[in-house]
PDB file of C-alpha atoms in Angstrom:
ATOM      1  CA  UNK A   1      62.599   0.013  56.389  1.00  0.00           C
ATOM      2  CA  UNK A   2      61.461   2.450  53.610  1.00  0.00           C
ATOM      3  CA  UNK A   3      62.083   1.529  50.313  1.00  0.00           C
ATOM      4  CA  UNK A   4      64.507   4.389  48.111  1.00  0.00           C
ATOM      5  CA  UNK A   5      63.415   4.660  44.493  1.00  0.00           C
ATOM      6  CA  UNK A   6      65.907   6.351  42.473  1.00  0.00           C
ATOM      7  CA  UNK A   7      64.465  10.045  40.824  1.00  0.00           C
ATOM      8  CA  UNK A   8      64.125  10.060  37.203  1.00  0.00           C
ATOM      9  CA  UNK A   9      67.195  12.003  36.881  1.00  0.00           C
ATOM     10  CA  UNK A  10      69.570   9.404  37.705  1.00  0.00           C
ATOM     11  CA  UNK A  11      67.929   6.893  35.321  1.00  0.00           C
ATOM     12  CA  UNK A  12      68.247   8.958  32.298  1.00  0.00           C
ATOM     13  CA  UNK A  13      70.797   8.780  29.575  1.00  0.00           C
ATOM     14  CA  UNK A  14      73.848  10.077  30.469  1.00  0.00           C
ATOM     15  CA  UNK A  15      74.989  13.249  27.979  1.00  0.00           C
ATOM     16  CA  UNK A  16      75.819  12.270  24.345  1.00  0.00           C
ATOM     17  CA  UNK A  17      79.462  11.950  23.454  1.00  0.00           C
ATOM     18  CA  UNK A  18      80.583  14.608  20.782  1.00  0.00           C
ATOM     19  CA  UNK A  19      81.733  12.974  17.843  1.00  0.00           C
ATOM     20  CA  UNK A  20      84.134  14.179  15.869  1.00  0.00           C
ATOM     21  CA  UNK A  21      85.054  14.631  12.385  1.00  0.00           C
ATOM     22  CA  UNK A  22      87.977  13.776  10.549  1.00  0.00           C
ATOM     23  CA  UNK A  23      90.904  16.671  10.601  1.00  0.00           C
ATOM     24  CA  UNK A  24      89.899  19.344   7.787  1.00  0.00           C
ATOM     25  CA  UNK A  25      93.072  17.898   5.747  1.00  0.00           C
ATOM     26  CA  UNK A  26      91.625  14.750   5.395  1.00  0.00           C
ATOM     27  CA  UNK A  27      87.895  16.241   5.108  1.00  0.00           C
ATOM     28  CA  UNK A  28      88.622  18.128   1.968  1.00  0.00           C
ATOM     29  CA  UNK A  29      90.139  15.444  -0.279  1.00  0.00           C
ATOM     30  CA  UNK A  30      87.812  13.393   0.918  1.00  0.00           C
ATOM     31  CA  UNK A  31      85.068  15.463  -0.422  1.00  0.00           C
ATOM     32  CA  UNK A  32      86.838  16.563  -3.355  1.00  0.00           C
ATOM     33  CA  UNK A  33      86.971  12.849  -4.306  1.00  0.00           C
ATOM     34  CA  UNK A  34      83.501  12.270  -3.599  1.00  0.00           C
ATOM     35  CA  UNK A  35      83.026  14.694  -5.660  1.00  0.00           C
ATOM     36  CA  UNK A  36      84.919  13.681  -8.347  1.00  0.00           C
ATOM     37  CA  UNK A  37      83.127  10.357  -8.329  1.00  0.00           C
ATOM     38  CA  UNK A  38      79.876  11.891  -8.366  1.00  0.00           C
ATOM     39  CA  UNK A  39      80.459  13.884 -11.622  1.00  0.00           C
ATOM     40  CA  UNK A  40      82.084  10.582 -12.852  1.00  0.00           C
ATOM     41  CA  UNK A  41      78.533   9.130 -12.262  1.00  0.00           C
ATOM     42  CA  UNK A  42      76.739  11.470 -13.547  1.00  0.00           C
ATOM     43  CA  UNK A  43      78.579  11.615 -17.145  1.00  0.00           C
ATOM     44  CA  UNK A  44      78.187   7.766 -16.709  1.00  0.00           C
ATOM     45  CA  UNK A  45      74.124   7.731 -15.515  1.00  0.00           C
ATOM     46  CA  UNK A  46      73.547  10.137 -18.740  1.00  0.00           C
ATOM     47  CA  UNK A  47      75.155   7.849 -21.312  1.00  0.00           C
ATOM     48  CA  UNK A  48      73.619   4.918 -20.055  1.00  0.00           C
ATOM     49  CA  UNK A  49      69.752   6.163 -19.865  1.00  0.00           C
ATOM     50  CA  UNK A  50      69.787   9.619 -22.060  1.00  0.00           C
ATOM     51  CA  UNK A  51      71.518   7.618 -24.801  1.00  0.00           C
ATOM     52  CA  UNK A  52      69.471   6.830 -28.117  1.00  0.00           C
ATOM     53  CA  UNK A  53      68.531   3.463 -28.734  1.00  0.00           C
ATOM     54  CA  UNK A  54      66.196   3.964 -32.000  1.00  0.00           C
ATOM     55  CA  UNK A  55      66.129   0.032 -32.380  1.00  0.00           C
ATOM     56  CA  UNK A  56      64.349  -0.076 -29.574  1.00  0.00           C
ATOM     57  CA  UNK A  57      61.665   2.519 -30.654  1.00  0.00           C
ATOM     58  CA  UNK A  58      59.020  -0.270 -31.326  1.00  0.00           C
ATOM     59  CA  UNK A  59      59.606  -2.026 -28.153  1.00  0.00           C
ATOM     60  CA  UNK A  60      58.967   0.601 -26.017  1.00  0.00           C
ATOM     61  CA  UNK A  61      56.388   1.709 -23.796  1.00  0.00           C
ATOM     62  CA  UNK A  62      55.569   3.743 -20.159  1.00  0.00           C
ATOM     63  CA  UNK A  63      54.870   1.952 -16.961  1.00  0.00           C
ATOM     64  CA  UNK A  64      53.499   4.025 -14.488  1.00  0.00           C
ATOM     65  CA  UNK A  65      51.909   1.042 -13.164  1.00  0.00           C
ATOM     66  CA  UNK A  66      54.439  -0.025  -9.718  1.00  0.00           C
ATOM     67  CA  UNK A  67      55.559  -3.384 -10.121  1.00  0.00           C
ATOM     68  CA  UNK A  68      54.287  -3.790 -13.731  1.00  0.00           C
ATOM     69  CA  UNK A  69      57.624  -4.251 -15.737  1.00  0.00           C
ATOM     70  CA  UNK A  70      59.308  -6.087 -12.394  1.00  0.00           C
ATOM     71  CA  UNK A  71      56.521  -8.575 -12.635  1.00  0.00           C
ATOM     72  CA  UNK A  72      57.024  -8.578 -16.552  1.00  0.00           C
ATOM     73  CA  UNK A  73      60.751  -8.897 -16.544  1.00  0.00           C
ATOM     74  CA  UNK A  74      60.029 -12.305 -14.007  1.00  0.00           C
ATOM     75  CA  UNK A  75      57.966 -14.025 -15.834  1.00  0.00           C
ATOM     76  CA  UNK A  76      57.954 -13.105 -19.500  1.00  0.00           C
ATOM     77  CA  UNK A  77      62.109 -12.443 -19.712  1.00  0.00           C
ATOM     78  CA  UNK A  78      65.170 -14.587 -19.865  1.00  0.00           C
ATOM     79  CA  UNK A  79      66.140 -15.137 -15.901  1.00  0.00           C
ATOM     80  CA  UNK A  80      69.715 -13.422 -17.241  1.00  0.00           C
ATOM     81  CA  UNK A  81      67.806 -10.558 -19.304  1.00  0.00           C
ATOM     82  CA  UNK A  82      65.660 -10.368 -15.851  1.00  0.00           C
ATOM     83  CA  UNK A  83      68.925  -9.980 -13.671  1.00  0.00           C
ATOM     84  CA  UNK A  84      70.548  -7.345 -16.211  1.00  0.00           C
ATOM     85  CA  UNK A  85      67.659  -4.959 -16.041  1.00  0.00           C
ATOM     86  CA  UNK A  86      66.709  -5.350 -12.247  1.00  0.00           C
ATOM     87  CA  UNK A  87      70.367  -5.839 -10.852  1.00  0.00           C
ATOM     88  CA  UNK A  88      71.884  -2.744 -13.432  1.00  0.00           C
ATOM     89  CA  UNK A  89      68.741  -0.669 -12.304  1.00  0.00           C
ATOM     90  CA  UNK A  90      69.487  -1.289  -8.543  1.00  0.00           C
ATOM     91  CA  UNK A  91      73.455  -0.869  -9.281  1.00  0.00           C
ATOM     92  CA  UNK A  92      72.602   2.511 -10.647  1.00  0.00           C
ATOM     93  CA  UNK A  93      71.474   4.047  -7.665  1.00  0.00           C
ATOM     94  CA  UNK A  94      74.232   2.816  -4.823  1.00  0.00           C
ATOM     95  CA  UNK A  95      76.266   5.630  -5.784  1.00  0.00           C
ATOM     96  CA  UNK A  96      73.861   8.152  -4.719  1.00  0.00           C
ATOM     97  CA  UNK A  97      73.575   6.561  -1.145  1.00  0.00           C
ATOM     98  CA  UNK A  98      77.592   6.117  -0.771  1.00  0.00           C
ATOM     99  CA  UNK A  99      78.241   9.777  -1.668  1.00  0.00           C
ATOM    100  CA  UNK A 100      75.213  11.891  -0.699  1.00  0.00           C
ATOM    101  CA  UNK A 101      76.138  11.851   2.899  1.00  0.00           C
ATOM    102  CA  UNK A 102      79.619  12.851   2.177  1.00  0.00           C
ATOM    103  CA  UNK A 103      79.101  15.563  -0.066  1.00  0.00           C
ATOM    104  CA  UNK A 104      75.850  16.941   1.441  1.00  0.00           C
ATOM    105  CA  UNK A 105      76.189  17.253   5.525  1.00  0.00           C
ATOM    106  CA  UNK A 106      72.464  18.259   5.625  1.00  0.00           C
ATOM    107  CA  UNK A 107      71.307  15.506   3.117  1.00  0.00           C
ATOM    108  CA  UNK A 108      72.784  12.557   5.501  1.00  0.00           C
ATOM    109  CA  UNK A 109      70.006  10.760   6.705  1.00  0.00           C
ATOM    110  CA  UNK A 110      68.655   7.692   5.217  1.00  0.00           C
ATOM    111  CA  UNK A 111      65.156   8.815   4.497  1.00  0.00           C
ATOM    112  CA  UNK A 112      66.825  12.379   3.183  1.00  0.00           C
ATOM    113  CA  UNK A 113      68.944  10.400   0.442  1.00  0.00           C
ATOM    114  CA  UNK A 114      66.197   8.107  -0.438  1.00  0.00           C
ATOM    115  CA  UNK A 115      64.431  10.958  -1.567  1.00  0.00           C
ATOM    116  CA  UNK A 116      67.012  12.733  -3.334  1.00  0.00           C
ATOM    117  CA  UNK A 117      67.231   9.419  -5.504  1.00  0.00           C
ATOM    118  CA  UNK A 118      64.066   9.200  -5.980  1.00  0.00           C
ATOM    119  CA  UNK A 119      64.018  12.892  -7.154  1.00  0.00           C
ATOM    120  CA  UNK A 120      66.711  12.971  -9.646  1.00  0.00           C
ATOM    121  CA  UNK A 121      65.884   9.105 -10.870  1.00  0.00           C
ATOM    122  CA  UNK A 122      62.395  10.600 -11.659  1.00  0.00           C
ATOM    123  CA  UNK A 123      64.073  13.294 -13.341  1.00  0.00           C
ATOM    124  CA  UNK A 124      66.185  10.877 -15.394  1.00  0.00           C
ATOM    125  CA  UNK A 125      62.960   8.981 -16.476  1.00  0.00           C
ATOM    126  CA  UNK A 126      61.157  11.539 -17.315  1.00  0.00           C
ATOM    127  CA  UNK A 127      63.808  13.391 -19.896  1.00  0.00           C
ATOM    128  CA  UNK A 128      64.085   9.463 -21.053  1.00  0.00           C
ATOM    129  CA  UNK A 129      60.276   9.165 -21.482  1.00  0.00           C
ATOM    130  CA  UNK A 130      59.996  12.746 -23.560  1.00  0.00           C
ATOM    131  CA  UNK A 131      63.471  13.093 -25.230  1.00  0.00           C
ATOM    132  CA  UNK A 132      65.154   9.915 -26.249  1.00  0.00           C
ATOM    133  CA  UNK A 133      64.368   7.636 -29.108  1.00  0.00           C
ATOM    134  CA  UNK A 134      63.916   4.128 -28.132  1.00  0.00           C
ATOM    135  CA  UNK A 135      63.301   5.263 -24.324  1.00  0.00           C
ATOM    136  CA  UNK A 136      60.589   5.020 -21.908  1.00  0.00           C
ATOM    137  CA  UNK A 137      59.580   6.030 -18.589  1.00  0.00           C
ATOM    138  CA  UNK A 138      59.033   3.147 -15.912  1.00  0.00           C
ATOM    139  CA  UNK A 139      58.464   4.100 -12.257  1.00  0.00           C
ATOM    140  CA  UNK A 140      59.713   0.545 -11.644  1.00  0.00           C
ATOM    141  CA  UNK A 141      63.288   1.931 -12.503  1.00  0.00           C
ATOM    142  CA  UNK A 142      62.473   4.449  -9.748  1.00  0.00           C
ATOM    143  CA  UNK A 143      61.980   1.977  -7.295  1.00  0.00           C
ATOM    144  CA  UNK A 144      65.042  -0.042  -8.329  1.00  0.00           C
ATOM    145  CA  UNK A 145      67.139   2.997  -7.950  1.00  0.00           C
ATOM    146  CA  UNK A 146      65.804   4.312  -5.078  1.00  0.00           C
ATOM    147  CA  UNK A 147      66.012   0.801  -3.439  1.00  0.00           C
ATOM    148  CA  UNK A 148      70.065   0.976  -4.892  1.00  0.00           C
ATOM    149  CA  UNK A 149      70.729   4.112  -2.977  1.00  0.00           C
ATOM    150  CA  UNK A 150      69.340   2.681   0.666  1.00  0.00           C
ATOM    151  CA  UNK A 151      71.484  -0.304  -0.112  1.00  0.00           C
ATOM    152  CA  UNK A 152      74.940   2.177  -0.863  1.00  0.00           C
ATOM    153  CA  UNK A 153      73.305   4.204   2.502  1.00  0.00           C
ATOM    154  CA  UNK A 154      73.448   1.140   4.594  1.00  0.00           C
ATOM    155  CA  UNK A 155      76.498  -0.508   3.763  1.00  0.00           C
ATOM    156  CA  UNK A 156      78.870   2.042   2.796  1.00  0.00           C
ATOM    157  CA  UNK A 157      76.972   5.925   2.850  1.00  0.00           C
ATOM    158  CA  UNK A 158      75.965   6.208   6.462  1.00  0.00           C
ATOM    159  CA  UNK A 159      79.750   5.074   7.811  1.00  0.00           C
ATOM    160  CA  UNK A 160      81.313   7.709   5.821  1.00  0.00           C
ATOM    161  CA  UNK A 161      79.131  10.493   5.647  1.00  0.00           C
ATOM    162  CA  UNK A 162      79.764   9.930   9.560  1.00  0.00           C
ATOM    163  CA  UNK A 163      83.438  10.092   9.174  1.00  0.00           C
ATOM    164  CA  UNK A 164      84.057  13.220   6.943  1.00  0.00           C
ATOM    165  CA  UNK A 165      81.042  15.590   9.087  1.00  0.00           C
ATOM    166  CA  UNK A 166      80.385  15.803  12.673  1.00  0.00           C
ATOM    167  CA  UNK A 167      76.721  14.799  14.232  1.00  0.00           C
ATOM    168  CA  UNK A 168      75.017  17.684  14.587  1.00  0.00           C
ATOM    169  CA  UNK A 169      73.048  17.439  17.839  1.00  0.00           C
ATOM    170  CA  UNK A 170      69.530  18.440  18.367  1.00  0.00           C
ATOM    171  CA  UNK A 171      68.302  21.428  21.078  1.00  0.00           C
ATOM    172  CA  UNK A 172      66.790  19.296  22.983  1.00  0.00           C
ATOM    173  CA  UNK A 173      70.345  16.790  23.475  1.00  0.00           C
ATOM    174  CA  UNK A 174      72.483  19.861  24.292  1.00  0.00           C
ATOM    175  CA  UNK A 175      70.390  21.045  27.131  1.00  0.00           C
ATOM    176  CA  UNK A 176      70.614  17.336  29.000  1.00  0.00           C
TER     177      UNK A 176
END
């Protein structure tokens, strides 16, 4: 008896289900409020790292060393001063990974918002480093933003970027 081994067409994937977006009237407020929230952020981001601090002026210094000041902070810092600085650095950049993917369809992926964080946190450090008294750049703060915004991606971002915009499928799924 011969032995029938099924083609490679009937063990592929069958076609990808279309998934759809919320209704346009809940889409817009949606954004809208995302958008709210992200100027809300950015008016709060600005007065907590392009504020002043001209007590600070003699304490400061540049670390474009990665890891130096995270290594610092562990073991030359009070373990609260340690948590402050490395937990309020990572806390800064969730928002980015929550409401990049709502605002900005194209910007949804994870490795797309990771480095439009690390884009505009570089930014941030920079002005800080050149501009304001008793500031300093650290690429370390980089890092703990970046690493912020692929925690808001993963736990909150990705879910609702999903909701409020349609997948967008590739050529090659739309001709299976």
């Amino acid at each position: 008896m011969a032995r029938v081994v099924p083609s490679l067409r009937a063990r592929s994937k069958p076609p990808p289900v279309e998934v759809r977006p919320l209704p346009l009237p809940v889409r817009l407020p949606a954004m809208l409020l995302a958008f709210v929230c992200m100027v809300a952020f950015a008016v709060v981001l600005a007065r907590i790292t392009l504020e002043p601090s001209p007590a600070s002026e003699a304490l400061t210094h540049s670390n474009l060393h990665l890891g130096r000041s995270l290594r610092a902070y562990v073991e030359h810092a009070e373990p609260v001063d340690a948590v402050r600085q490395i937990g309020g650095n990572v806390l800064l950049g969730v928002p980015f990974g929550v409401l990049v993917p709502v605002l900005a369809p194209g910007a949804r992926g994870m490795l797309r918002v990771l480095l439009l964080t690390a884009t505009v946190m570089l930014m941030v450090e920079l002005a800080q480093g050149a501009m304001v008294t008793g500031r300093a750049f650290d690429i370390d703060d980089v890092l703990l933003n970046t690493t912020g915004a692929l925690l808001g991606h993963l736990l909150l971002g990705r879910r609702l970027g999903r909701a409020v915009h349609a997948r967008r499928h590739r050529a090659s799924d739309a001709s299976r």
